[in-house]
Tab-separated table of C-alpha atoms in Angstrom:
chain	number	residue	atom	x	y	z
A	1	UNK	CA	-6.285	-11.083	-6.332
A	2	UNK	CA	-5.767	-10.231	-9.979
A	3	UNK	CA	-8.311	-9.972	-12.820
A	4	UNK	CA	-7.468	-10.171	-16.526
A	5	UNK	CA	-9.557	-9.968	-19.667
A	6	UNK	CA	-8.502	-9.913	-23.276
A	7	UNK	CA	-4.827	-10.212	-22.403
A	8	UNK	CA	-4.686	-7.134	-20.161
A	9	UNK	CA	-4.901	-6.563	-16.432
A	10	UNK	CA	-8.184	-5.032	-15.310
A	11	UNK	CA	-6.980	-5.358	-11.726
A	12	UNK	CA	-3.298	-6.017	-11.172
A	13	UNK	CA	-2.546	-8.489	-8.355
A	14	UNK	CA	-3.294	-6.615	-5.137
A	15	UNK	CA	-4.288	-7.306	-1.531
A	16	UNK	CA	-7.243	-5.299	-0.245
A	17	UNK	CA	-10.445	-5.561	1.770
A	18	UNK	CA	-13.938	-4.092	1.609
A	19	UNK	CA	-15.440	-2.843	4.903
A	20	UNK	CA	-19.023	-2.300	5.971
A	21	UNK	CA	-20.730	0.784	4.576
A	22	UNK	CA	-21.073	2.078	1.025
A	23	UNK	CA	-18.000	1.593	-1.173
A	24	UNK	CA	-17.865	3.388	-4.505
A	25	UNK	CA	-15.659	2.371	-7.444
A	26	UNK	CA	-15.220	4.990	-10.165
A	27	UNK	CA	-13.465	4.757	-13.492
A	28	UNK	CA	-13.973	5.553	-17.177
A	29	UNK	CA	-15.934	3.156	-19.408
A	30	UNK	CA	-13.992	0.025	-20.342
A	31	UNK	CA	-11.633	0.168	-17.373
A	32	UNK	CA	-13.041	-3.063	-15.904
A	33	UNK	CA	-15.579	-2.033	-13.255
A	34	UNK	CA	-18.276	-4.415	-14.484
A	35	UNK	CA	-15.847	-7.323	-14.704
A	36	UNK	CA	-14.595	-6.593	-11.185
A	37	UNK	CA	-18.145	-6.581	-9.809
A	38	UNK	CA	-18.978	-9.796	-11.678
A	39	UNK	CA	-15.907	-11.335	-10.039
A	40	UNK	CA	-17.154	-10.213	-6.615
A	41	UNK	CA	-20.506	-11.800	-7.496
A	42	UNK	CA	-18.650	-15.100	-8.213
A	43	UNK	CA	-19.783	-15.056	-11.845
A	44	UNK	CA	-16.144	-14.858	-12.937
A	45	UNK	CA	-13.033	-16.386	-11.413
A	46	UNK	CA	-10.010	-14.269	-10.548
A	47	UNK	CA	-7.118	-14.806	-12.942
A	48	UNK	CA	-4.786	-15.188	-9.979
A	49	UNK	CA	-4.928	-15.058	-6.200
A	50	UNK	CA	-7.785	-15.709	-3.779
A	51	UNK	CA	-11.173	-14.123	-3.197
A	52	UNK	CA	-12.935	-14.447	0.170
A	53	UNK	CA	-16.494	-13.122	0.459
A	54	UNK	CA	-18.188	-12.859	3.853
A	55	UNK	CA	-15.785	-15.445	5.210
A	56	UNK	CA	-16.242	-17.928	2.358
A	57	UNK	CA	-13.382	-19.015	0.089
A	58	UNK	CA	-14.711	-18.830	-3.472
A	59	UNK	CA	-12.034	-21.227	-4.725
A	60	UNK	CA	-14.315	-24.073	-3.623
A	61	UNK	CA	-17.819	-24.874	-4.864
A	62	UNK	CA	-19.234	-24.957	-1.345
A	63	UNK	CA	-17.804	-21.515	-0.641
A	64	UNK	CA	-19.267	-20.132	-3.875
A	65	UNK	CA	-22.753	-21.460	-3.010
A	66	UNK	CA	-22.592	-20.074	0.517
A	67	UNK	CA	-21.388	-16.665	-0.696
A	68	UNK	CA	-24.009	-16.418	-3.442
A	69	UNK	CA	-26.802	-16.969	-0.940
A	70	UNK	CA	-25.732	-13.730	0.785
A	71	UNK	CA	-25.020	-11.586	-2.305
A	72	UNK	CA	-27.424	-9.299	-4.136
A	73	UNK	CA	-26.168	-8.399	-7.611
A	74	UNK	CA	-27.670	-5.921	-10.069
A	75	UNK	CA	-25.742	-5.890	-13.360
A	76	UNK	CA	-25.618	-2.868	-15.612
A	77	UNK	CA	-28.116	-2.405	-18.421
A	78	UNK	CA	-31.036	-4.026	-16.662
A	79	UNK	CA	-32.911	-6.088	-19.229
A	80	UNK	CA	-36.421	-4.855	-20.032
A	81	UNK	CA	-38.211	-8.154	-20.410
A	82	UNK	CA	-41.102	-7.981	-22.813
A	83	UNK	CA	-44.522	-8.354	-21.163
A	84	UNK	CA	-42.970	-8.764	-17.674
A	85	UNK	CA	-44.258	-6.360	-15.063
A	86	UNK	CA	-42.209	-4.986	-12.191
A	87	UNK	CA	-44.123	-7.201	-9.761
A	88	UNK	CA	-43.537	-10.308	-11.865
A	89	UNK	CA	-39.855	-9.474	-12.143
A	90	UNK	CA	-39.447	-9.212	-8.366
A	91	UNK	CA	-41.544	-12.352	-7.794
A	92	UNK	CA	-39.379	-14.303	-10.230
A	93	UNK	CA	-36.270	-13.151	-8.381
A	94	UNK	CA	-37.831	-14.280	-5.089
A	95	UNK	CA	-38.560	-17.704	-6.572
A	96	UNK	CA	-35.030	-17.929	-7.969
A	97	UNK	CA	-33.559	-17.051	-4.565
A	98	UNK	CA	-36.016	-19.289	-2.681
A	99	UNK	CA	-37.219	-16.270	-0.734
A	100	UNK	CA	-40.985	-16.783	-1.053
A	101	UNK	CA	-43.884	-14.594	-2.147
A	102	UNK	CA	-44.045	-12.728	1.159
A	103	UNK	CA	-40.460	-11.525	0.698
A	104	UNK	CA	-41.387	-10.175	-2.742
A	105	UNK	CA	-44.363	-8.278	-1.302
A	106	UNK	CA	-42.239	-6.870	1.511
A	107	UNK	CA	-39.477	-5.540	-0.735
A	108	UNK	CA	-42.028	-4.074	-3.175
A	109	UNK	CA	-43.565	-2.128	-0.305
A	110	UNK	CA	-40.173	-1.138	1.083
A	111	UNK	CA	-39.037	0.325	-2.246
A	112	UNK	CA	-42.377	2.047	-2.901
A	113	UNK	CA	-43.226	-0.049	-5.965
A	114	UNK	CA	-46.821	-0.960	-5.149
A	115	UNK	CA	-48.325	1.370	-7.757
A	116	UNK	CA	-45.826	0.289	-10.435
A	117	UNK	CA	-46.025	-3.468	-9.745
A	118	UNK	CA	-48.566	-4.029	-12.518
A	119	UNK	CA	-46.702	-2.002	-15.166
A	120	UNK	CA	-44.319	-3.529	-17.699
A	121	UNK	CA	-40.668	-2.806	-17.071
A	122	UNK	CA	-40.195	-1.282	-20.513
A	123	UNK	CA	-42.881	1.335	-19.775
A	124	UNK	CA	-41.522	2.495	-16.435
A	125	UNK	CA	-39.430	5.666	-16.041
A	126	UNK	CA	-35.721	5.016	-15.406
A	127	UNK	CA	-35.805	5.676	-11.664
A	128	UNK	CA	-38.760	3.356	-11.043
A	129	UNK	CA	-37.207	0.677	-13.243
A	130	UNK	CA	-34.026	0.976	-11.155
A	131	UNK	CA	-36.062	0.502	-7.983
A	132	UNK	CA	-37.536	-2.663	-9.489
A	133	UNK	CA	-34.067	-3.962	-10.290
A	134	UNK	CA	-32.814	-3.187	-6.790
A	135	UNK	CA	-35.877	-4.884	-5.290
A	136	UNK	CA	-35.189	-8.019	-7.331
A	137	UNK	CA	-31.522	-8.022	-6.313
A	138	UNK	CA	-32.338	-7.596	-2.609
A	139	UNK	CA	-35.463	-9.720	-2.263
A	140	UNK	CA	-33.551	-12.316	-0.200
A	141	UNK	CA	-32.126	-9.732	2.262
A	142	UNK	CA	-28.440	-10.122	1.284
A	143	UNK	CA	-25.481	-9.046	3.419
A	144	UNK	CA	-23.548	-7.725	0.400
A	145	UNK	CA	-25.133	-5.786	-2.480
A	146	UNK	CA	-23.291	-5.116	-5.756
A	147	UNK	CA	-24.729	-2.423	-8.046
A	148	UNK	CA	-23.105	-1.979	-11.431
A	149	UNK	CA	-23.480	1.648	-12.572
A	150	UNK	CA	-27.087	1.999	-11.359
A	151	UNK	CA	-27.298	5.701	-12.270
A	152	UNK	CA	-26.153	5.305	-15.883
A	153	UNK	CA	-29.647	5.683	-17.336
A	154	UNK	CA	-30.513	8.565	-15.034
A	155	UNK	CA	-27.338	10.431	-15.994
A	156	UNK	CA	-27.831	9.857	-19.724
A	157	UNK	CA	-28.613	12.928	-21.871
A	158	UNK	CA	-32.316	13.675	-21.815
A	159	UNK	CA	-33.015	11.614	-18.709
A	160	UNK	CA	-34.055	14.679	-16.788
A	161	UNK	CA	-36.925	15.193	-19.207
A	162	UNK	CA	-38.591	11.963	-18.034
A	163	UNK	CA	-40.752	11.834	-14.928
A	164	UNK	CA	-38.584	11.370	-11.875
A	165	UNK	CA	-35.367	11.402	-13.910
A	166	UNK	CA	-32.108	13.224	-13.327
A	167	UNK	CA	-30.587	14.630	-10.183
A	168	UNK	CA	-33.835	14.723	-8.205
A	169	UNK	CA	-34.396	11.001	-8.712
A	170	UNK	CA	-30.797	10.261	-7.700
A	171	UNK	CA	-31.241	12.280	-4.507
A	172	UNK	CA	-34.283	10.178	-3.606
A	173	UNK	CA	-32.574	6.893	-4.429
A	174	UNK	CA	-29.298	7.440	-2.550
A	175	UNK	CA	-30.786	6.918	0.953
A	176	UNK	CA	-32.481	3.769	-0.360
A	177	UNK	CA	-29.218	2.367	-1.703
A	178	UNK	CA	-27.402	3.155	1.547
A	179	UNK	CA	-29.914	1.089	3.525
A	180	UNK	CA	-29.927	-2.041	1.367
A	181	UNK	CA	-27.353	-4.126	3.252
A	182	UNK	CA	-24.438	-3.861	5.718
A	183	UNK	CA	-22.102	-3.545	2.710
A	184	UNK	CA	-23.010	-1.964	-0.635
A	185	UNK	CA	-20.553	-1.674	-3.538
A	186	UNK	CA	-21.624	0.679	-6.324
A	187	UNK	CA	-19.810	1.718	-9.508
A	188	UNK	CA	-20.008	4.793	-11.742
A	189	UNK	CA	-18.086	6.247	-14.653
A	190	UNK	CA	-17.527	9.609	-12.932
A	191	UNK	CA	-16.250	9.977	-9.379
A	192	UNK	CA	-18.534	12.972	-8.924
A	193	UNK	CA	-21.575	10.707	-9.079
A	194	UNK	CA	-20.366	8.884	-5.959
A	195	UNK	CA	-18.667	11.733	-4.085
A	196	UNK	CA	-20.372	12.959	-0.952
A	197	UNK	CA	-22.449	9.906	-0.052
A	198	UNK	CA	-20.074	6.928	-0.196
A	199	UNK	CA	-18.142	5.998	2.937
A	200	UNK	CA	-15.128	4.918	0.873
A	201	UNK	CA	-14.415	5.933	-2.722
A	202	UNK	CA	-11.917	4.073	-4.904
A	203	UNK	CA	-10.707	4.845	-8.392
A	204	UNK	CA	-9.904	2.099	-10.894
A	205	UNK	CA	-7.458	3.048	-13.637
A	206	UNK	CA	-4.942	1.027	-15.634
A	207	UNK	CA	-5.505	-1.981	-13.416
A	208	UNK	CA	-4.860	-0.212	-10.119
A	209	UNK	CA	-7.122	0.805	-7.240
A	210	UNK	CA	-6.452	4.132	-5.530
A	211	UNK	CA	-8.329	5.881	-2.749
A	212	UNK	CA	-10.171	9.065	-3.736
A	213	UNK	CA	-11.581	11.798	-1.481
A	214	UNK	CA	-15.087	10.774	-0.432
A	215	UNK	CA	-15.865	14.085	1.311
A	216	UNK	CA	-18.553	12.498	3.467
A	217	UNK	CA	-18.374	14.524	6.668
A	218	UNK	CA	-21.625	13.164	8.111
A	219	UNK	CA	-20.818	9.501	7.651
A	220	UNK	CA	-21.593	8.188	11.140
A	221	UNK	CA	-24.695	10.344	11.786
A	222	UNK	CA	-26.104	9.355	8.398
A	223	UNK	CA	-25.576	5.679	9.194
A	224	UNK	CA	-27.280	6.023	12.565
A	225	UNK	CA	-30.164	7.994	11.090
A	226	UNK	CA	-30.731	5.191	8.576
A	227	UNK	CA	-30.731	2.611	11.348
A	228	UNK	CA	-27.641	0.848	10.040
A	229	UNK	CA	-25.049	-0.950	12.142
A	230	UNK	CA	-22.001	1.175	12.873
A	231	UNK	CA	-18.857	-0.992	13.223
A	232	UNK	CA	-17.649	-1.229	16.805
A	233	UNK	CA	-13.947	-0.484	17.414
A	234	UNK	CA	-13.348	-3.941	18.829
A	235	UNK	CA	-14.494	-5.443	15.518
A	236	UNK	CA	-11.767	-3.586	13.614
A	237	UNK	CA	-8.641	-5.222	12.343
A	238	UNK	CA	-5.313	-3.607	11.643
A	239	UNK	CA	-5.147	-1.143	8.724
A	240	UNK	CA	-4.802	-2.856	5.351
A	241	UNK	CA	-2.474	-1.687	2.622
A	242	UNK	CA	-2.671	-2.272	-1.091
A	243	UNK	CA	0.328	-4.385	-2.026
A	244	UNK	CA	1.487	-5.416	-5.449
A	245	UNK	CA	3.825	-8.443	-5.656
A	246	UNK	CA	7.365	-7.534	-6.556
A	247	UNK	CA	7.173	-3.956	-5.294
A	248	UNK	CA	9.522	-2.947	-2.491
A	249	UNK	CA	7.249	-0.385	-0.916
A	250	UNK	CA	3.588	-0.692	-0.013
A	251	UNK	CA	1.249	1.640	-1.837
A	252	UNK	CA	-1.068	4.042	-0.057
A	253	UNK	CA	-3.497	2.299	2.335
A	254	UNK	CA	-6.892	1.818	0.733
A	255	UNK	CA	-8.928	1.091	3.867
A	256	UNK	CA	-8.878	2.778	7.230
A	257	UNK	CA	-9.982	-0.487	8.800
A	258	UNK	CA	-11.365	-3.882	7.971
A	259	UNK	CA	-14.537	-5.053	9.657
A	260	UNK	CA	-15.324	-8.634	10.556
A	261	UNK	CA	-18.715	-9.760	9.339
A	262	UNK	CA	-20.681	-11.323	12.191
A	263	UNK	CA	-24.040	-11.939	10.528
A	264	UNK	CA	-25.526	-15.471	10.826
A	265	UNK	CA	-25.052	-17.735	7.855
A	266	UNK	CA	-28.019	-18.164	5.567
A	267	UNK	CA	-28.876	-21.440	3.806
A	268	UNK	CA	-26.937	-21.843	0.596
A	269	UNK	CA	-28.951	-20.820	-2.448
A	270	UNK	CA	-28.577	-21.580	-6.110
A	271	UNK	CA	-27.965	-18.172	-7.691
A	272	UNK	CA	-25.856	-15.039	-7.416
A	273	UNK	CA	-28.662	-12.560	-8.065
A	274	UNK	CA	-30.638	-11.172	-10.916
């Protein structure tokens, strides 16, 4: 798959896969992380190649609809709708995803938003507003969650002065993000923001993906403690390598293994997320 914008490659044609777990993508601003995530969310088409999501070929309309029903997408710069409370925002997302009011109540309780449900989004501290955005993106219990730079506002200068802001809020949110879905893809400008808690960390620079040290020694115990499914060895495929057309030698392998997704198919919905 290859992704272009404005006449330049944001992702040069490459073959790769995304396994279960938390996958981080780091790169400086403007490198193309948001465009890549929007492509994964089926909001943009790849410039070349093929994109398969959870077994669905997104080259066809039916495949796009089926994939979108199982994707939760939170774009960067979450809009602060005037006069819309956190509860109304999540309820609207549930209606949009045909998830029902009970699903909205459940995810509000799960993300500890009950006390903030009646407060306008624009008045919430950054960490609580992020929880509201995550709740809206995951109200339909997706199998794949895409989070575009969720910690940007928390890492901004002066964020630590707000209630719940800064590093302490990030430490509380990381276990929540890890438990959202079998596969979570999260981006950040700095690799340090993702190091230590992602199962796989990739760097995006000049249109190329490279594997970075994740330094997550307690990967499997952390997954088990969170009650998440640990891939079984018999579900693993052969190691995948990043390959660029026209190159004689394969680049460094990006993934240690690919995992087959065996979750049941959900009814096709009408949207890709919030």
